[in-house]
Coordinates of C-alpha atoms in Angstrom, one line a residue:
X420 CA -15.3 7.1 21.0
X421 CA -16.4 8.1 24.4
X422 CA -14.0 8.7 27.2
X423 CA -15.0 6.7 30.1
X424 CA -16.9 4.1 28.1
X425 CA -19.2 2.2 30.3
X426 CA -21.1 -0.1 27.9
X427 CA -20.0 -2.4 25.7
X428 CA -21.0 -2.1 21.8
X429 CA -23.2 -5.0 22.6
X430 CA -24.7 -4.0 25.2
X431 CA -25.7 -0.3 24.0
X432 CA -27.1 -2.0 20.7
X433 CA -29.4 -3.9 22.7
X434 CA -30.2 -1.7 25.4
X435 CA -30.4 1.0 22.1
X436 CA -33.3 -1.7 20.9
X437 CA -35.1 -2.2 24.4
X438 CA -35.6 1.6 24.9
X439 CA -36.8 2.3 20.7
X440 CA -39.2 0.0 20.9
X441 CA -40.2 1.0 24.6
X442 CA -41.6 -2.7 25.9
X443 CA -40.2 -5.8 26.2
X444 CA -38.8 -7.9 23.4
X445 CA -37.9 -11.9 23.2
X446 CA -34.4 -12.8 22.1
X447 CA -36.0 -13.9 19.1
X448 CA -36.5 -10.4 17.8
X449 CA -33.9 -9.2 19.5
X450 CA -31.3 -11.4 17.4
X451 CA -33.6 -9.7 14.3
X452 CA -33.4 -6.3 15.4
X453 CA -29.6 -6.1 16.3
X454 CA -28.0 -8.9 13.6
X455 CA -26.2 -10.5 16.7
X456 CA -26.5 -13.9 16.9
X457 CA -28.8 -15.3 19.6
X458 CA -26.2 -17.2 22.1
X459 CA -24.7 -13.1 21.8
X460 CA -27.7 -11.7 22.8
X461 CA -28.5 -14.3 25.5
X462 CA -25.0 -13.5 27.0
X463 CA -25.6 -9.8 26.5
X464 CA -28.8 -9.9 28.1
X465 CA -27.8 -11.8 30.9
X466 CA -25.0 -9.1 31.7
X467 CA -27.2 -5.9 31.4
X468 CA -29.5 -8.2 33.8
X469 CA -27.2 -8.8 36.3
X470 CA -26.2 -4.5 36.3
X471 CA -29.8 -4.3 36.9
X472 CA -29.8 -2.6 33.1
X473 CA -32.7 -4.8 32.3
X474 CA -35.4 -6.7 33.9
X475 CA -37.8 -9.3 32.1
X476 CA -36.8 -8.1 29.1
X477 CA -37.4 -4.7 29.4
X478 CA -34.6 -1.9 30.2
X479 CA -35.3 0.0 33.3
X480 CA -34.9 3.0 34.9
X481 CA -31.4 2.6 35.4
X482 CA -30.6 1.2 32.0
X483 CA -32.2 4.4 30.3
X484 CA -29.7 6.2 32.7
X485 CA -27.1 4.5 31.2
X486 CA -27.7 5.4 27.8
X487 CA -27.8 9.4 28.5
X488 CA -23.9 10.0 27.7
X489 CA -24.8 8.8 24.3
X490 CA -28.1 10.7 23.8
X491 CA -28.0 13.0 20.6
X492 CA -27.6 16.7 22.1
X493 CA -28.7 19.0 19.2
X494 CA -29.5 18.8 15.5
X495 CA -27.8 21.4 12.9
X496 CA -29.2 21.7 9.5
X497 CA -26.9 23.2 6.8
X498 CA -29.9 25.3 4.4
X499 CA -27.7 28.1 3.3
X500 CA -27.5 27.4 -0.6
X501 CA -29.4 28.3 -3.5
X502 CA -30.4 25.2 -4.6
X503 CA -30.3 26.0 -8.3
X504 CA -31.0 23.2 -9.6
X505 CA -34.0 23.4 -8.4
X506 CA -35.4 26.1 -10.7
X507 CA -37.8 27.7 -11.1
X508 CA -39.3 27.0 -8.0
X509 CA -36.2 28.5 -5.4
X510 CA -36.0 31.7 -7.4
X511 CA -38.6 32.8 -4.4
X512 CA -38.2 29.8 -2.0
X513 CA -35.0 28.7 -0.3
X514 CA -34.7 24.8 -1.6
X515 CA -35.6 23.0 2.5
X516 CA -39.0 25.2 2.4
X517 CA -40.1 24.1 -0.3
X518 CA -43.8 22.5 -0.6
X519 CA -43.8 18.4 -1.9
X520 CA -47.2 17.1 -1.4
X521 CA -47.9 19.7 0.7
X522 CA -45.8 19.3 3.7
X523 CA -42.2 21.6 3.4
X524 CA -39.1 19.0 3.3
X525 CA -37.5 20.7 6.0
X526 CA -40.6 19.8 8.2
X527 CA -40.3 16.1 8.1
X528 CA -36.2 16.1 9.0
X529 CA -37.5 18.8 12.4
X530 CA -40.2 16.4 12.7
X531 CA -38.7 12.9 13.2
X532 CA -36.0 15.1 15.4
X533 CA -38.8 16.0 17.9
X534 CA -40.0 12.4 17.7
X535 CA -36.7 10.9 19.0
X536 CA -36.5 13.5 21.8
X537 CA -34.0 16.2 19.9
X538 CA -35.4 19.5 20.9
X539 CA -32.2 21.5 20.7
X540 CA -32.2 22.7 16.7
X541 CA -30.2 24.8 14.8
X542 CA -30.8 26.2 11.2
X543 CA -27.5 27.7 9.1
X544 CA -29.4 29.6 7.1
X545 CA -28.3 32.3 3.7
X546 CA -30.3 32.6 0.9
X547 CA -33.6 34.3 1.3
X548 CA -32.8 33.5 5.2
X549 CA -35.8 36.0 6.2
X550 CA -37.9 33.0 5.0
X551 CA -36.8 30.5 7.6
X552 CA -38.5 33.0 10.4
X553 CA -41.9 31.4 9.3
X554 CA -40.7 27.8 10.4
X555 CA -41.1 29.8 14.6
X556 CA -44.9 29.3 14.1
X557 CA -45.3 25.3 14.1
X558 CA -41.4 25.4 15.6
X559 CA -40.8 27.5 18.6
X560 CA -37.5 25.8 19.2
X561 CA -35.5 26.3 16.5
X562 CA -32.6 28.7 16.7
X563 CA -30.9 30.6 13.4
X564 CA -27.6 30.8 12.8
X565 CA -26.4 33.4 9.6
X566 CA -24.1 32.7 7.0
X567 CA -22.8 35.6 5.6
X568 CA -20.5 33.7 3.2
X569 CA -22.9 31.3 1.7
X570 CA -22.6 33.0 -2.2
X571 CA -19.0 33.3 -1.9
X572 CA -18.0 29.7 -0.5
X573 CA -19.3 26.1 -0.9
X574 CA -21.2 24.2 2.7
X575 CA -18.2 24.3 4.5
X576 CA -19.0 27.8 5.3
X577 CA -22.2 26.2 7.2
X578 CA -19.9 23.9 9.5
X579 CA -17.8 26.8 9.8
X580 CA -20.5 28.7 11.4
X581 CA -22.1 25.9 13.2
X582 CA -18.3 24.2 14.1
X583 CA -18.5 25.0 17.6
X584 CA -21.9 22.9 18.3
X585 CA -20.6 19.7 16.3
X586 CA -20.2 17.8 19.5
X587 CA -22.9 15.1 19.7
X588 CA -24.5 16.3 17.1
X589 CA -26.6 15.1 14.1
X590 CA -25.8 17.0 10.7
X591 CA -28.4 17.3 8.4
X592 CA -28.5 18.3 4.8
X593 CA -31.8 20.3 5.0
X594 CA -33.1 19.9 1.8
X595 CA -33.7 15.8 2.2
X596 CA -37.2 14.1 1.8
X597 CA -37.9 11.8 4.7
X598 CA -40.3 8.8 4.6
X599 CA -38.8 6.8 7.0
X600 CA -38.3 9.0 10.1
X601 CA -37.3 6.1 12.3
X602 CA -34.0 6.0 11.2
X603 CA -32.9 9.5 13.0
X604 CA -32.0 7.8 16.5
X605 CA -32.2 9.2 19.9
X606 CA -28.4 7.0 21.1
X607 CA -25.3 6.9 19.6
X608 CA -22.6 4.9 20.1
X609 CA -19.9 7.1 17.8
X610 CA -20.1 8.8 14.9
X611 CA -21.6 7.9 11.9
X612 CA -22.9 8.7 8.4
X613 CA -26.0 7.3 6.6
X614 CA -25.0 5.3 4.0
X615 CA -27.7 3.5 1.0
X616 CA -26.0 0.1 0.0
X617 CA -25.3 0.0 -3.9
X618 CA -24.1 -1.9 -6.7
X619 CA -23.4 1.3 -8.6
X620 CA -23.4 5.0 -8.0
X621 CA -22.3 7.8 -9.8
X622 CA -22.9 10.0 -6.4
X623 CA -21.1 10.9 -3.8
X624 CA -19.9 7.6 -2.3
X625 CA -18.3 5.9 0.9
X626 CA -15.8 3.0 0.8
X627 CA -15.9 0.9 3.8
X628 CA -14.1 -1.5 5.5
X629 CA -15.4 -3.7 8.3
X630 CA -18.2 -1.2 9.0
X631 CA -15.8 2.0 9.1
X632 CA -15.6 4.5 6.5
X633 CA -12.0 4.4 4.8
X634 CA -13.1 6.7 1.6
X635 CA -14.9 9.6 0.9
X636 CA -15.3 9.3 -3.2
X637 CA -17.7 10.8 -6.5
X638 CA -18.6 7.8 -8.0
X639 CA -18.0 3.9 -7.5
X640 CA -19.2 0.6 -7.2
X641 CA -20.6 -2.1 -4.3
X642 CA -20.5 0.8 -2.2
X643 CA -22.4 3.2 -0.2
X644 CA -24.0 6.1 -1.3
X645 CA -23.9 8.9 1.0
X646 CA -27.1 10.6 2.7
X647 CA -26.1 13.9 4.1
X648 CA -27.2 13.2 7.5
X649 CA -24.1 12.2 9.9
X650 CA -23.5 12.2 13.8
X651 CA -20.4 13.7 15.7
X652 CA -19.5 12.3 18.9
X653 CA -18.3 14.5 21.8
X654 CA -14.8 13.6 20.6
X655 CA -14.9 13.9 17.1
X656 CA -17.2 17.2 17.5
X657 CA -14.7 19.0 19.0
X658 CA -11.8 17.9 16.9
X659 CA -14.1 18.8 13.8
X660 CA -14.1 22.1 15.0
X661 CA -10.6 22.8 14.7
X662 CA -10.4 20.9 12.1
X663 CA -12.7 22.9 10.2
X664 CA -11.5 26.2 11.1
X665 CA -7.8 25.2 9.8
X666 CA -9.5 23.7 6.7
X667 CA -11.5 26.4 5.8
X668 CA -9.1 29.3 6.2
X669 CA -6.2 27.2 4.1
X670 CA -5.9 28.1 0.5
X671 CA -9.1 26.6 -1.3
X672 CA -10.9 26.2 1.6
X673 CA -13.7 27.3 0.6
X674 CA -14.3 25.5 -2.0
X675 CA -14.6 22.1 0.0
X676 CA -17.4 20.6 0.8
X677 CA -18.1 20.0 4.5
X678 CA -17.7 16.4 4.8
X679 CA -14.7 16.3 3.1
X680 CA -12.7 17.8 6.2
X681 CA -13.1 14.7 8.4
X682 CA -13.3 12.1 6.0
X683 CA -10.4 13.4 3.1
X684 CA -8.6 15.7 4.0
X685 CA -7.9 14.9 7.9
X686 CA -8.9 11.0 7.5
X687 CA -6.8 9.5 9.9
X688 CA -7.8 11.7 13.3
X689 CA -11.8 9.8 12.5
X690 CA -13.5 6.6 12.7
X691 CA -16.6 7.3 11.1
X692 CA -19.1 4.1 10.7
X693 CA -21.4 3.8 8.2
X694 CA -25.5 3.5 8.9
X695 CA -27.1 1.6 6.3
X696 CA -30.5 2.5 5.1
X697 CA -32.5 1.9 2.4
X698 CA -33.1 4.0 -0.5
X699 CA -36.6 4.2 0.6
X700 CA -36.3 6.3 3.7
X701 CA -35.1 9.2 2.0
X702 CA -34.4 11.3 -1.4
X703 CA -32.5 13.9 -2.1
X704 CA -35.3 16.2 -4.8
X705 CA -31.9 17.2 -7.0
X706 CA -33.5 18.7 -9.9
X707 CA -37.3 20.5 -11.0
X708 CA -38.4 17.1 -13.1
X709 CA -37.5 14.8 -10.0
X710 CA -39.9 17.5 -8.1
X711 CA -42.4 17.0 -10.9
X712 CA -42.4 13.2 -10.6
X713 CA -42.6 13.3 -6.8
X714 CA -45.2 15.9 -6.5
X715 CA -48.0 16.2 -9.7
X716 CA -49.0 19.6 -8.6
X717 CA -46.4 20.8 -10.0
X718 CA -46.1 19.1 -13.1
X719 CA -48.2 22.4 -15.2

């Protein structure tokens, strides 16, 4: 959580809603758009109304300003790996630069960044990293950060590098196929992980109670499947940091995976919510015939 918390969860979710949409909305859709109940959003309304947060059912100038301390800072992709499951088609291309239906797959998660006002980008990159320099021509902004360690340790070595800009801070796993780029947000309230509702999953996997991840596991059921792309609060960034740094230099460390520091192995310091999203917004391309069924061209 913020310190010095100055809205409510209430009435960030539907000041969040006012300022996405950008006009003004009846309680009606309101009630749709948040899941609160309308008396909840007639109260809430009424509240941001009388802090001058809202007028006619539109935010103002005053209610954007109040949303600022939870606007999204930067973005840090993790695009150091190999992606060998991907072969043949990374043996010359680093996995996120690779071509599906003619657009690269990094290009859509940079994309729907810019959209919701994220301009601050960074890009861990490793394998074949020289090839990430062509992403300057459309992408101006984007900064690199080297991993030296990528072949030698698994993506925690990407945090690692990138631990000291986790503070309000979307993490993406750069190699993800977005359709729906509406569900990268410019506010957040704390930090969070995509999640993709299941009945089964023999992925990676979150177990969660009352909205709030309690388990970080391969493989379950009425669940949520995780989508590497997370958020880190100004709190939890900076704790992550450390966190990562002691995890990482501990015996085995580099064997982890990322997420595993806040969510396994130092559980109790987070409180990490779960987004859910449909399985439609966004794939994971894990092996050469899902890359063949998604993209003919290759299929030869």
């Amino acid at each position: 959580m913020k310190n010095q918390q100055s809205l409510t969860r209430k009435q960030f979710d539907l000041l969040n809603a006012l300022a996405s949409e950008k006009k003004s909305l009846s309680q009606r859709r309101l009630e749709e758009v948040t899941g609160y109940s309308l008396g909840t959003v007639n109260k809430t309304i009424k509240e941001l109304t009388e802090k001058k947060l809202v007028e006619n059912s539109r935010i103002t100038e005053a209610g954007l300003e109040a949303l600022e301390p939870y606007r999204v800072k930067r973005a840090i992709f993790i695009a150091a790996g190999f992606g060998s499951r991907l072969i043949p088609v990374t043996l010359n291309t680093p996995k996120p630069l690779v071509r599906v239906n003619g657009k690269r797959i990094i290009d859509g998660l940079i994309d729907a960044c810019l959209e919701a006002g994220i301009e601050e980008i960074y890009i861990v990159r490793g394998y074949l990293a020289e090839q990430f320099d062509q992403l300057l021509y459309k992408y101006p902004m984007v900064k690199f950060l080297d991993n030296p360690y990528y072949n030698e340790a698994n993506n925690i070595s990407s945090a690692y590098i990138a631990r000291d800009l986790l503070a309000g801070a979307y993490v993406f796993e750069a190699d993800l196929l977005i359709s729906n780029p509406r569900i990268i947000k410019k506010y957040h309230y704390m930090s969070n992980y995509l999640g993709i509702p299941v009945e089964r999953t023999d992925d990676w996997c979150f177990t969660v109670e009352n909205g709030v991840i309690s388990e970080l596991k391969i493989g379950g059921t009425n669940c949520f499947q995780e989508v590497g792309i997370s958020y880190w609060d100004e709190e939890a960034g900076k704790k992550l940091a450390r966190h990562l740094a002691e995890a990482y230099q501990s015996p085995g460390g580099k064997e982890r995976y990322w997420d595993q520091v806040p969510l396994t192995i130092y559980p109790g310091e987070y409180r990490v919510e779960v987004r859910p999203c449909e399985a439609t917004d966004i794939v994971e391309i894990d092996t050469f015939k899902e890359l063949k069924a998604i993209d003919k061209s290759y299929d030869v």
